[in-house]
Tab-separated table of C-alpha atoms in Angstrom:
chain	number	residue	atom	x	y	z
A	1	UNK	CA	48.785	-25.421	7.833
A	2	UNK	CA	45.900	-26.088	10.200
A	3	UNK	CA	42.328	-24.821	9.815
A	4	UNK	CA	42.653	-21.838	12.169
A	5	UNK	CA	45.801	-20.612	10.403
A	6	UNK	CA	44.063	-20.978	7.025
A	7	UNK	CA	41.113	-18.869	8.169
A	8	UNK	CA	43.424	-16.240	9.702
A	9	UNK	CA	45.271	-16.055	6.395
A	10	UNK	CA	41.946	-15.735	4.560
A	11	UNK	CA	40.857	-12.948	6.922
A	12	UNK	CA	44.126	-11.097	6.334
A	13	UNK	CA	43.714	-11.459	2.572
A	14	UNK	CA	40.114	-10.220	2.593
A	15	UNK	CA	40.709	-7.335	5.012
A	16	UNK	CA	43.771	-6.113	3.084
A	17	UNK	CA	41.626	-5.723	-0.054
A	18	UNK	CA	38.251	-4.686	1.385
A	19	UNK	CA	36.895	-2.987	-1.713
A	20	UNK	CA	37.907	-5.781	-4.051
A	21	UNK	CA	36.572	-8.481	-1.726
A	22	UNK	CA	33.285	-6.610	-1.224
A	23	UNK	CA	32.710	-6.225	-4.956
A	24	UNK	CA	33.542	-9.908	-5.439
A	25	UNK	CA	30.890	-10.856	-2.875
A	26	UNK	CA	28.134	-8.910	-4.649
A	27	UNK	CA	27.359	-11.673	-7.130
A	28	UNK	CA	27.022	-14.221	-4.334
A	29	UNK	CA	24.982	-11.814	-2.198
A	30	UNK	CA	22.472	-11.066	-4.939
A	31	UNK	CA	22.293	-14.708	-5.994
A	32	UNK	CA	21.590	-15.956	-2.472
A	33	UNK	CA	19.163	-13.100	-1.848
A	34	UNK	CA	17.329	-13.969	-5.078
A	35	UNK	CA	17.110	-17.652	-4.139
A	36	UNK	CA	15.653	-16.938	-0.688
A	37	UNK	CA	13.225	-14.228	-1.817
A	38	UNK	CA	12.000	-16.281	-4.796
A	39	UNK	CA	11.497	-19.417	-2.719
A	40	UNK	CA	9.741	-17.447	0.040
A	41	UNK	CA	7.374	-15.725	-2.400
A	42	UNK	CA	6.672	-19.038	-4.121
A	43	UNK	CA	6.083	-20.809	-0.795
A	44	UNK	CA	3.699	-18.059	0.302
A	45	UNK	CA	1.762	-18.294	-2.948
A	46	UNK	CA	1.590	-22.090	-2.650
A	47	UNK	CA	0.306	-21.854	0.921
A	48	UNK	CA	-2.400	-19.367	-0.043
A	49	UNK	CA	-3.451	-21.511	-3.016
A	50	UNK	CA	-3.641	-24.549	-0.734
A	51	UNK	CA	-5.775	-22.646	1.785
A	52	UNK	CA	-8.116	-21.415	-0.943
A	53	UNK	CA	-8.524	-24.923	-2.362
A	54	UNK	CA	-8.971	-26.409	1.116
A	55	UNK	CA	-11.758	-23.899	1.678
A	56	UNK	CA	-13.387	-24.984	-1.592
A	57	UNK	CA	-13.009	-28.632	-0.593
A	58	UNK	CA	-10.914	-31.167	-2.484
A	59	UNK	CA	-13.863	-33.551	-2.787
A	60	UNK	CA	-16.159	-30.802	-4.056
A	61	UNK	CA	-17.240	-29.848	-7.545
A	62	UNK	CA	-18.403	-26.246	-8.014
A	63	UNK	CA	-21.022	-25.386	-10.635
A	64	UNK	CA	-21.066	-21.633	-11.200
A	65	UNK	CA	-23.337	-19.369	-13.225
A	66	UNK	CA	-21.458	-17.734	-16.070
A	67	UNK	CA	-21.169	-13.967	-16.197
A	68	UNK	CA	-22.985	-13.018	-19.392
A	69	UNK	CA	-22.977	-9.687	-21.183
A	70	UNK	CA	-26.156	-7.603	-20.740
A	71	UNK	CA	-26.935	-7.864	-24.457
A	72	UNK	CA	-26.827	-11.683	-24.217
A	73	UNK	CA	-28.994	-12.120	-21.130
A	74	UNK	CA	-32.427	-11.567	-22.671
A	75	UNK	CA	-31.849	-14.050	-25.504
A	76	UNK	CA	-30.323	-16.617	-23.108
A	77	UNK	CA	-33.176	-16.363	-20.600
A	78	UNK	CA	-35.716	-17.242	-23.298
A	79	UNK	CA	-34.168	-20.717	-23.445
A	80	UNK	CA	-32.558	-21.162	-20.034
A	81	UNK	CA	-33.582	-20.066	-16.547
A	82	UNK	CA	-29.943	-20.204	-15.471
A	83	UNK	CA	-28.490	-22.056	-12.519
A	84	UNK	CA	-31.370	-22.880	-10.183
A	85	UNK	CA	-32.681	-25.120	-7.415
A	86	UNK	CA	-34.035	-27.421	-10.124
A	87	UNK	CA	-30.442	-28.103	-11.178
A	88	UNK	CA	-29.450	-28.866	-7.591
A	89	UNK	CA	-32.286	-31.389	-7.256
A	90	UNK	CA	-31.408	-33.007	-10.588
A	91	UNK	CA	-27.774	-33.427	-9.544
A	92	UNK	CA	-28.779	-34.887	-6.183
A	93	UNK	CA	-31.104	-37.454	-7.784
A	94	UNK	CA	-29.382	-38.339	-11.062
A	95	UNK	CA	-25.605	-38.225	-10.488
A	96	UNK	CA	-23.967	-41.236	-8.853
A	97	UNK	CA	-21.435	-40.689	-6.077
A	98	UNK	CA	-22.926	-37.416	-4.825
A	99	UNK	CA	-23.080	-37.054	-1.034
A	100	UNK	CA	-24.273	-33.464	-0.570
A	101	UNK	CA	-25.554	-30.653	-2.758
A	102	UNK	CA	-25.561	-27.065	-1.533
A	103	UNK	CA	-27.034	-24.158	-3.531
A	104	UNK	CA	-25.637	-20.658	-3.045
A	105	UNK	CA	-26.917	-17.229	-4.012
A	106	UNK	CA	-24.565	-14.245	-3.904
A	107	UNK	CA	-25.861	-10.734	-3.313
A	108	UNK	CA	-23.832	-7.526	-3.109
A	109	UNK	CA	-25.961	-5.344	-0.793
A	110	UNK	CA	-26.157	-1.590	-0.907
A	111	UNK	CA	-26.692	-1.224	2.845
A	112	UNK	CA	-25.513	-3.234	5.871
A	113	UNK	CA	-26.025	-1.584	9.265
A	114	UNK	CA	-26.849	-2.034	12.931
A	115	UNK	CA	-27.903	1.108	14.773
A	116	UNK	CA	-25.524	3.866	13.668
A	117	UNK	CA	-22.740	1.484	12.611
A	118	UNK	CA	-22.291	0.540	8.969
A	119	UNK	CA	-20.045	-1.827	7.065
A	120	UNK	CA	-19.460	-3.367	3.648
A	121	UNK	CA	-20.042	-7.060	3.145
A	122	UNK	CA	-21.013	-9.751	0.689
A	123	UNK	CA	-24.234	-11.605	1.403
A	124	UNK	CA	-24.670	-15.282	0.581
A	125	UNK	CA	-27.886	-17.209	0.661
A	126	UNK	CA	-26.788	-20.744	1.512
A	127	UNK	CA	-28.171	-24.132	2.404
A	128	UNK	CA	-28.109	-25.313	6.025
A	129	UNK	CA	-25.576	-27.949	4.829
A	130	UNK	CA	-23.144	-25.243	3.742
A	131	UNK	CA	-20.769	-25.872	6.661
A	132	UNK	CA	-20.544	-29.531	5.661
A	133	UNK	CA	-19.396	-28.492	2.200
A	134	UNK	CA	-16.891	-25.711	2.862
A	135	UNK	CA	-14.719	-24.620	5.767
A	136	UNK	CA	-16.735	-22.105	7.821
A	137	UNK	CA	-15.540	-22.265	11.461
A	138	UNK	CA	-17.805	-20.705	14.077
A	139	UNK	CA	-16.603	-18.487	16.916
A	140	UNK	CA	-19.998	-17.770	18.507
A	141	UNK	CA	-23.556	-19.040	18.323
A	142	UNK	CA	-24.783	-21.511	15.713
A	143	UNK	CA	-25.044	-21.895	11.956
A	144	UNK	CA	-28.247	-21.889	9.931
A	145	UNK	CA	-30.445	-24.979	10.290
A	146	UNK	CA	-33.055	-26.771	8.192
A	147	UNK	CA	-35.943	-25.015	9.973
A	148	UNK	CA	-34.491	-21.585	9.119
A	149	UNK	CA	-34.390	-22.584	5.473
A	150	UNK	CA	-37.860	-24.118	5.479
A	151	UNK	CA	-39.538	-21.132	7.142
A	152	UNK	CA	-37.588	-18.413	5.273
A	153	UNK	CA	-36.347	-17.186	8.642
A	154	UNK	CA	-34.812	-13.734	8.898
A	155	UNK	CA	-31.650	-14.893	10.634
A	156	UNK	CA	-27.999	-14.581	9.650
A	157	UNK	CA	-24.485	-15.690	10.453
A	158	UNK	CA	-21.909	-12.916	10.138
A	159	UNK	CA	-18.142	-12.827	9.658
A	160	UNK	CA	-15.740	-11.644	12.346
A	161	UNK	CA	-15.056	-8.405	10.444
A	162	UNK	CA	-18.769	-7.584	10.181
A	163	UNK	CA	-19.115	-8.256	13.909
A	164	UNK	CA	-16.280	-5.831	14.753
A	165	UNK	CA	-17.643	-3.116	12.478
A	166	UNK	CA	-21.252	-3.322	13.655
A	167	UNK	CA	-21.064	-4.453	17.280
A	168	UNK	CA	-17.508	-3.673	18.358
A	169	UNK	CA	-16.553	-5.865	21.278
A	170	UNK	CA	-20.090	-6.140	22.614
A	171	UNK	CA	-22.413	-9.133	22.138
A	172	UNK	CA	-23.498	-9.850	18.571
A	173	UNK	CA	-25.546	-13.053	18.831
A	174	UNK	CA	-29.189	-12.159	19.477
A	175	UNK	CA	-28.865	-8.610	18.139
A	176	UNK	CA	-30.525	-7.378	14.969
A	177	UNK	CA	-28.958	-5.895	11.863
A	178	UNK	CA	-30.260	-4.698	8.537
A	179	UNK	CA	-29.271	-5.935	5.073
A	180	UNK	CA	-30.809	-3.545	2.518
A	181	UNK	CA	-34.416	-3.412	3.800
A	182	UNK	CA	-34.369	-6.797	5.533
A	183	UNK	CA	-33.971	-6.988	9.312
A	184	UNK	CA	-32.180	-10.129	10.493
A	185	UNK	CA	-31.305	-11.617	13.860
A	186	UNK	CA	-27.653	-12.617	14.303
A	187	UNK	CA	-27.491	-16.270	15.344
A	188	UNK	CA	-23.789	-16.936	14.789
A	189	UNK	CA	-20.385	-15.395	14.130
A	190	UNK	CA	-17.714	-17.088	12.040
A	191	UNK	CA	-14.095	-17.213	13.183
A	192	UNK	CA	-11.313	-15.493	11.295
A	193	UNK	CA	-9.628	-18.011	9.020
A	194	UNK	CA	-5.880	-17.760	9.697
A	195	UNK	CA	-4.028	-16.586	6.626
A	196	UNK	CA	-7.167	-15.855	4.633
A	197	UNK	CA	-7.100	-12.601	2.705
A	198	UNK	CA	-8.294	-9.878	5.021
A	199	UNK	CA	-8.545	-12.089	8.083
A	200	UNK	CA	-8.526	-9.892	11.135
A	201	UNK	CA	-7.605	-6.745	9.227
A	202	UNK	CA	-9.756	-6.120	6.168
A	203	UNK	CA	-12.590	-3.663	6.464
A	204	UNK	CA	-14.210	-4.270	3.090
A	205	UNK	CA	-16.279	-6.790	1.232
A	206	UNK	CA	-14.525	-9.624	-0.515
A	207	UNK	CA	-12.823	-11.247	2.478
A	208	UNK	CA	-14.128	-14.210	4.511
A	209	UNK	CA	-14.408	-12.009	7.585
A	210	UNK	CA	-16.874	-9.763	5.739
A	211	UNK	CA	-19.331	-12.386	4.594
A	212	UNK	CA	-22.934	-12.699	5.781
A	213	UNK	CA	-24.882	-15.957	5.443
A	214	UNK	CA	-28.678	-16.049	5.149
A	215	UNK	CA	-30.905	-19.055	4.428
A	216	UNK	CA	-30.962	-19.436	0.642
A	217	UNK	CA	-34.776	-19.390	0.659
A	218	UNK	CA	-34.782	-16.089	2.565
A	219	UNK	CA	-32.221	-14.446	0.278
A	220	UNK	CA	-34.062	-15.576	-2.866
A	221	UNK	CA	-37.486	-14.415	-1.663
A	222	UNK	CA	-36.742	-11.300	0.405
A	223	UNK	CA	-33.687	-9.652	-1.165
A	224	UNK	CA	-33.792	-8.007	-4.557
A	225	UNK	CA	-31.727	-9.365	-7.451
A	226	UNK	CA	-31.069	-8.289	-10.990
A	227	UNK	CA	-34.196	-9.061	-13.076
A	228	UNK	CA	-32.432	-11.422	-15.508
A	229	UNK	CA	-29.870	-12.852	-13.102
A	230	UNK	CA	-29.724	-16.600	-12.516
A	231	UNK	CA	-31.624	-17.757	-9.397
A	232	UNK	CA	-28.345	-19.154	-8.020
A	233	UNK	CA	-24.751	-18.184	-8.634
A	234	UNK	CA	-23.214	-21.473	-7.447
A	235	UNK	CA	-23.995	-25.068	-6.511
A	236	UNK	CA	-21.445	-26.950	-4.407
A	237	UNK	CA	-21.454	-30.728	-4.832
A	238	UNK	CA	-19.656	-33.000	-2.336
A	239	UNK	CA	-18.568	-36.354	-3.756
A	240	UNK	CA	-18.177	-39.622	-1.906
A	241	UNK	CA	-14.654	-40.823	-1.137
A	242	UNK	CA	-13.001	-42.511	-4.098
A	243	UNK	CA	-15.273	-40.931	-6.726
A	244	UNK	CA	-13.399	-39.249	-9.589
A	245	UNK	CA	-14.128	-35.520	-9.501
A	246	UNK	CA	-13.141	-34.952	-13.151
A	247	UNK	CA	-15.403	-37.761	-14.433
A	248	UNK	CA	-18.306	-36.638	-12.239
A	249	UNK	CA	-17.840	-33.064	-13.472
A	250	UNK	CA	-18.305	-34.339	-17.026
A	251	UNK	CA	-21.533	-36.135	-16.058
A	252	UNK	CA	-22.863	-33.001	-14.336
A	253	UNK	CA	-21.974	-30.873	-17.347
A	254	UNK	CA	-23.887	-33.172	-19.696
A	255	UNK	CA	-26.914	-33.254	-17.365
A	256	UNK	CA	-27.096	-29.467	-16.999
A	257	UNK	CA	-26.566	-28.870	-20.716
A	258	UNK	CA	-29.718	-30.887	-21.309
A	259	UNK	CA	-31.678	-29.009	-18.634
A	260	UNK	CA	-30.546	-25.645	-19.994
A	261	UNK	CA	-31.479	-26.376	-23.597
A	262	UNK	CA	-27.881	-26.535	-24.761
A	263	UNK	CA	-27.154	-22.981	-23.584
A	264	UNK	CA	-23.606	-22.600	-22.272
A	265	UNK	CA	-24.430	-20.497	-19.217
A	266	UNK	CA	-22.568	-22.465	-16.536
A	267	UNK	CA	-18.972	-23.364	-15.801
A	268	UNK	CA	-17.625	-26.142	-13.625
A	269	UNK	CA	-14.654	-25.767	-11.271
A	270	UNK	CA	-12.871	-28.856	-9.923
A	271	UNK	CA	-10.691	-27.866	-6.914
A	272	UNK	CA	-8.694	-31.099	-7.197
A	273	UNK	CA	-7.720	-30.165	-10.751
A	274	UNK	CA	-6.962	-26.601	-9.625
A	275	UNK	CA	-4.620	-27.978	-6.956
A	276	UNK	CA	-2.744	-30.106	-9.491
A	277	UNK	CA	-2.462	-27.133	-11.853
A	278	UNK	CA	-1.297	-24.880	-9.008
A	279	UNK	CA	1.392	-27.356	-8.007
A	280	UNK	CA	2.596	-27.695	-11.592
A	281	UNK	CA	2.712	-23.905	-11.998
A	282	UNK	CA	4.609	-23.635	-8.708
A	283	UNK	CA	7.202	-26.169	-9.847
A	284	UNK	CA	7.664	-24.290	-13.124
A	285	UNK	CA	7.973	-20.977	-11.258
A	286	UNK	CA	10.591	-22.392	-8.911
A	287	UNK	CA	12.525	-23.903	-11.822
A	288	UNK	CA	12.601	-20.723	-13.907
A	289	UNK	CA	13.332	-18.411	-10.995
A	290	UNK	CA	15.893	-20.857	-9.637
A	291	UNK	CA	17.708	-20.794	-12.976
A	292	UNK	CA	17.770	-16.997	-12.904
A	293	UNK	CA	19.135	-17.023	-9.351
A	294	UNK	CA	21.621	-19.712	-10.386
A	295	UNK	CA	22.965	-17.424	-13.103
A	296	UNK	CA	23.632	-14.781	-10.446
A	297	UNK	CA	25.512	-17.338	-8.370
A	298	UNK	CA	27.461	-18.474	-11.430
A	299	UNK	CA	28.479	-14.894	-12.160
A	300	UNK	CA	29.503	-14.536	-8.525
A	301	UNK	CA	31.553	-17.717	-8.782
A	302	UNK	CA	33.323	-16.443	-11.885
A	303	UNK	CA	34.107	-13.240	-10.018
A	304	UNK	CA	35.604	-15.197	-7.117
A	305	UNK	CA	37.706	-17.299	-9.503
A	306	UNK	CA	38.961	-14.179	-11.256
A	307	UNK	CA	39.942	-12.502	-7.988
A	308	UNK	CA	41.609	-15.643	-6.687
A	309	UNK	CA	43.679	-15.943	-9.867
A	310	UNK	CA	44.758	-12.337	-9.402
A	311	UNK	CA	45.555	-13.100	-5.757
A	312	UNK	CA	47.720	-16.072	-6.784
A	313	UNK	CA	49.637	-13.807	-9.160
A	314	UNK	CA	50.126	-11.125	-6.494
A	315	UNK	CA	51.303	-13.625	-3.881
A	316	UNK	CA	53.645	-15.671	-6.027
A	317	UNK	CA	56.693	-14.809	-3.917
A	318	UNK	CA	54.780	-15.650	-0.737
A	319	UNK	CA	53.844	-19.039	-2.221
A	320	UNK	CA	57.474	-19.698	-3.191
A	321	UNK	CA	58.707	-18.749	0.272
A	322	UNK	CA	56.205	-21.052	1.959
A	323	UNK	CA	57.135	-23.913	-0.331
A	324	UNK	CA	60.851	-23.276	0.303
A	325	UNK	CA	60.456	-23.568	4.091
A	326	UNK	CA	58.583	-26.869	3.826
A	327	UNK	CA	54.922	-26.225	2.954
A	328	UNK	CA	53.350	-28.993	0.883
A	329	UNK	CA	51.287	-28.454	-2.224
A	330	UNK	CA	48.145	-29.437	-0.252
A	331	UNK	CA	48.860	-26.608	2.219
A	332	UNK	CA	48.840	-24.096	-0.637
A	333	UNK	CA	45.657	-25.600	-2.127
A	334	UNK	CA	43.947	-25.568	1.271
A	335	UNK	CA	44.938	-21.953	1.940
A	336	UNK	CA	43.413	-20.598	-1.267
A	337	UNK	CA	40.277	-22.777	-1.088
A	338	UNK	CA	39.646	-21.527	2.455
A	339	UNK	CA	40.003	-17.939	1.240
A	340	UNK	CA	37.543	-18.403	-1.639
A	341	UNK	CA	35.198	-20.290	0.716
A	342	UNK	CA	35.343	-17.405	3.208
A	343	UNK	CA	34.474	-14.854	0.536
A	344	UNK	CA	31.470	-16.891	-0.646
A	345	UNK	CA	30.330	-17.678	2.914
A	346	UNK	CA	30.386	-13.998	3.901
A	347	UNK	CA	28.553	-13.124	0.703
A	348	UNK	CA	26.037	-15.879	1.415
A	349	UNK	CA	25.346	-14.577	4.935
A	350	UNK	CA	24.816	-11.064	3.610
A	351	UNK	CA	22.624	-12.533	0.848
A	352	UNK	CA	20.436	-14.246	3.450
A	353	UNK	CA	19.799	-10.889	5.090
A	354	UNK	CA	19.006	-9.358	1.672
A	355	UNK	CA	16.626	-12.204	0.765
A	356	UNK	CA	14.720	-12.016	4.056
A	357	UNK	CA	14.470	-8.234	3.720
A	358	UNK	CA	13.106	-8.511	0.170
A	359	UNK	CA	10.542	-11.086	1.318
A	360	UNK	CA	9.396	-8.812	4.150
A	361	UNK	CA	9.175	-5.777	1.867
A	362	UNK	CA	7.061	-7.733	-0.639
A	363	UNK	CA	4.791	-8.987	2.153
A	364	UNK	CA	4.423	-5.477	3.597
A	365	UNK	CA	3.944	-3.337	0.506
A	366	UNK	CA	2.434	-5.753	-2.005
A	367	UNK	CA	0.243	-7.488	0.630
A	368	UNK	CA	1.501	-10.784	-0.747
A	369	UNK	CA	2.209	-13.526	1.816
A	370	UNK	CA	5.777	-14.833	1.946
A	371	UNK	CA	7.188	-17.783	3.863
A	372	UNK	CA	10.927	-17.831	4.614
A	373	UNK	CA	11.795	-21.436	5.472
A	374	UNK	CA	14.887	-22.886	7.103
A	375	UNK	CA	15.194	-25.157	4.057
A	376	UNK	CA	15.481	-22.209	1.645
A	377	UNK	CA	18.110	-20.533	3.840
A	378	UNK	CA	20.116	-23.748	4.189
A	379	UNK	CA	19.883	-24.443	0.449
A	380	UNK	CA	21.015	-20.948	-0.528
A	381	UNK	CA	23.907	-20.996	1.957
A	382	UNK	CA	24.997	-24.481	0.869
A	383	UNK	CA	24.983	-23.485	-2.811
A	384	UNK	CA	26.956	-20.305	-2.123
A	385	UNK	CA	29.610	-22.235	-0.179
A	386	UNK	CA	29.794	-24.882	-2.891
A	387	UNK	CA	30.272	-22.135	-5.485
A	388	UNK	CA	33.067	-20.671	-3.357
A	389	UNK	CA	34.896	-23.996	-3.063
A	390	UNK	CA	34.535	-24.856	-6.758
A	391	UNK	CA	35.549	-21.352	-7.831
A	392	UNK	CA	38.657	-21.453	-5.681
A	393	UNK	CA	39.714	-24.949	-6.708
A	394	UNK	CA	41.370	-24.066	-10.042
A	395	UNK	CA	43.293	-21.023	-8.702
A	396	UNK	CA	44.401	-23.106	-5.697
A	397	UNK	CA	45.656	-25.952	-7.924
A	398	UNK	CA	47.451	-23.440	-10.115
A	399	UNK	CA	49.112	-21.894	-7.072
A	400	UNK	CA	50.217	-25.315	-5.844
A	401	UNK	CA	51.903	-26.111	-9.170
A	402	UNK	CA	54.177	-23.060	-9.015
A	403	UNK	CA	57.851	-24.033	-8.725
A	404	UNK	CA	59.406	-22.667	-5.494
A	405	UNK	CA	62.556	-21.510	-7.326
A	406	UNK	CA	60.596	-19.661	-10.040
A	407	UNK	CA	58.295	-18.170	-7.392
A	408	UNK	CA	61.206	-16.790	-5.346
A	409	UNK	CA	62.661	-15.204	-8.527
A	410	UNK	CA	59.257	-13.692	-9.473
A	411	UNK	CA	59.214	-9.904	-9.488
């Protein structure tokens, strides 16, 4: 029996029992669909985590002011000013391996407008070295400079979303806008970061496209803050190449504990450590979800084996007749393996469609990025075909061992 005859025989067997064959494929379909959807969701999450960490900077260490309860603030402020410019200067002068230090002050404004147009945004007071520390690409104009910071200039750099909301498609650089009661001149517009949450679509605060950057000196002096809030909410420290971020974080922690009188009002984030943790979590996620999807494929394989055994029993006389007219045992084995392979391959193709659909539904309704890769499709299809071949092997060998004389007498 050649290959084309084997596949024609498999097609005849599947089409003559459409309902049974369809139900047998379900396990393979759901298993393959689960593999593709799980891998695509995991790949999307990994890509977003990588983008977030890249934006933080792998060579950076972030010192952040802790969020304290209102009833704690008054007692804490008696002993510690909180994260401040003094801390930034101390880190710059006392910690070895530090290249750049950039203070940041976050403000959630109650009013952002230009003319009649309004928007929601998050305002950051940042150092003029901020672009050297984190990824802030510019689409128009310039970023803040040292003179802006020194003179407490009322200038700002706005995100692409703020630009669209306030100025539409007209010019933004050189125009004025108001943050609370502070008028600022727009000197630059940041570009949408591809793949960032809200890039190009979000209309609210919390996304990179709805951030506004002011000189940190201007934000601290001319915008109101909570009375007991820390002067800064974050200090970004860039380390020289080859310097251990985890060891340097420990040195910074010890230094700031001394400056803050032992008060635990800061926390340190190491993006490099976050990346390692994210990768480990991703591997664990893939392993666990892969095992669950593997169980579905195993169940599908058992279903194929069961149906193929039933098919061998139903076609005993056919097997005997073929053996009697000269078919070899290998011909019988090949025929049944091709049939089980065809069932699993069809189920795998349908499963690919299911997996891609699930990934798209998750991306659309849950606003969670998914990435369907050729590798995940190839892996799922390969596994489904392997399951089909292995599941059909035992029934095929059993069919080949049937005696032609007993098969012809079978009723």
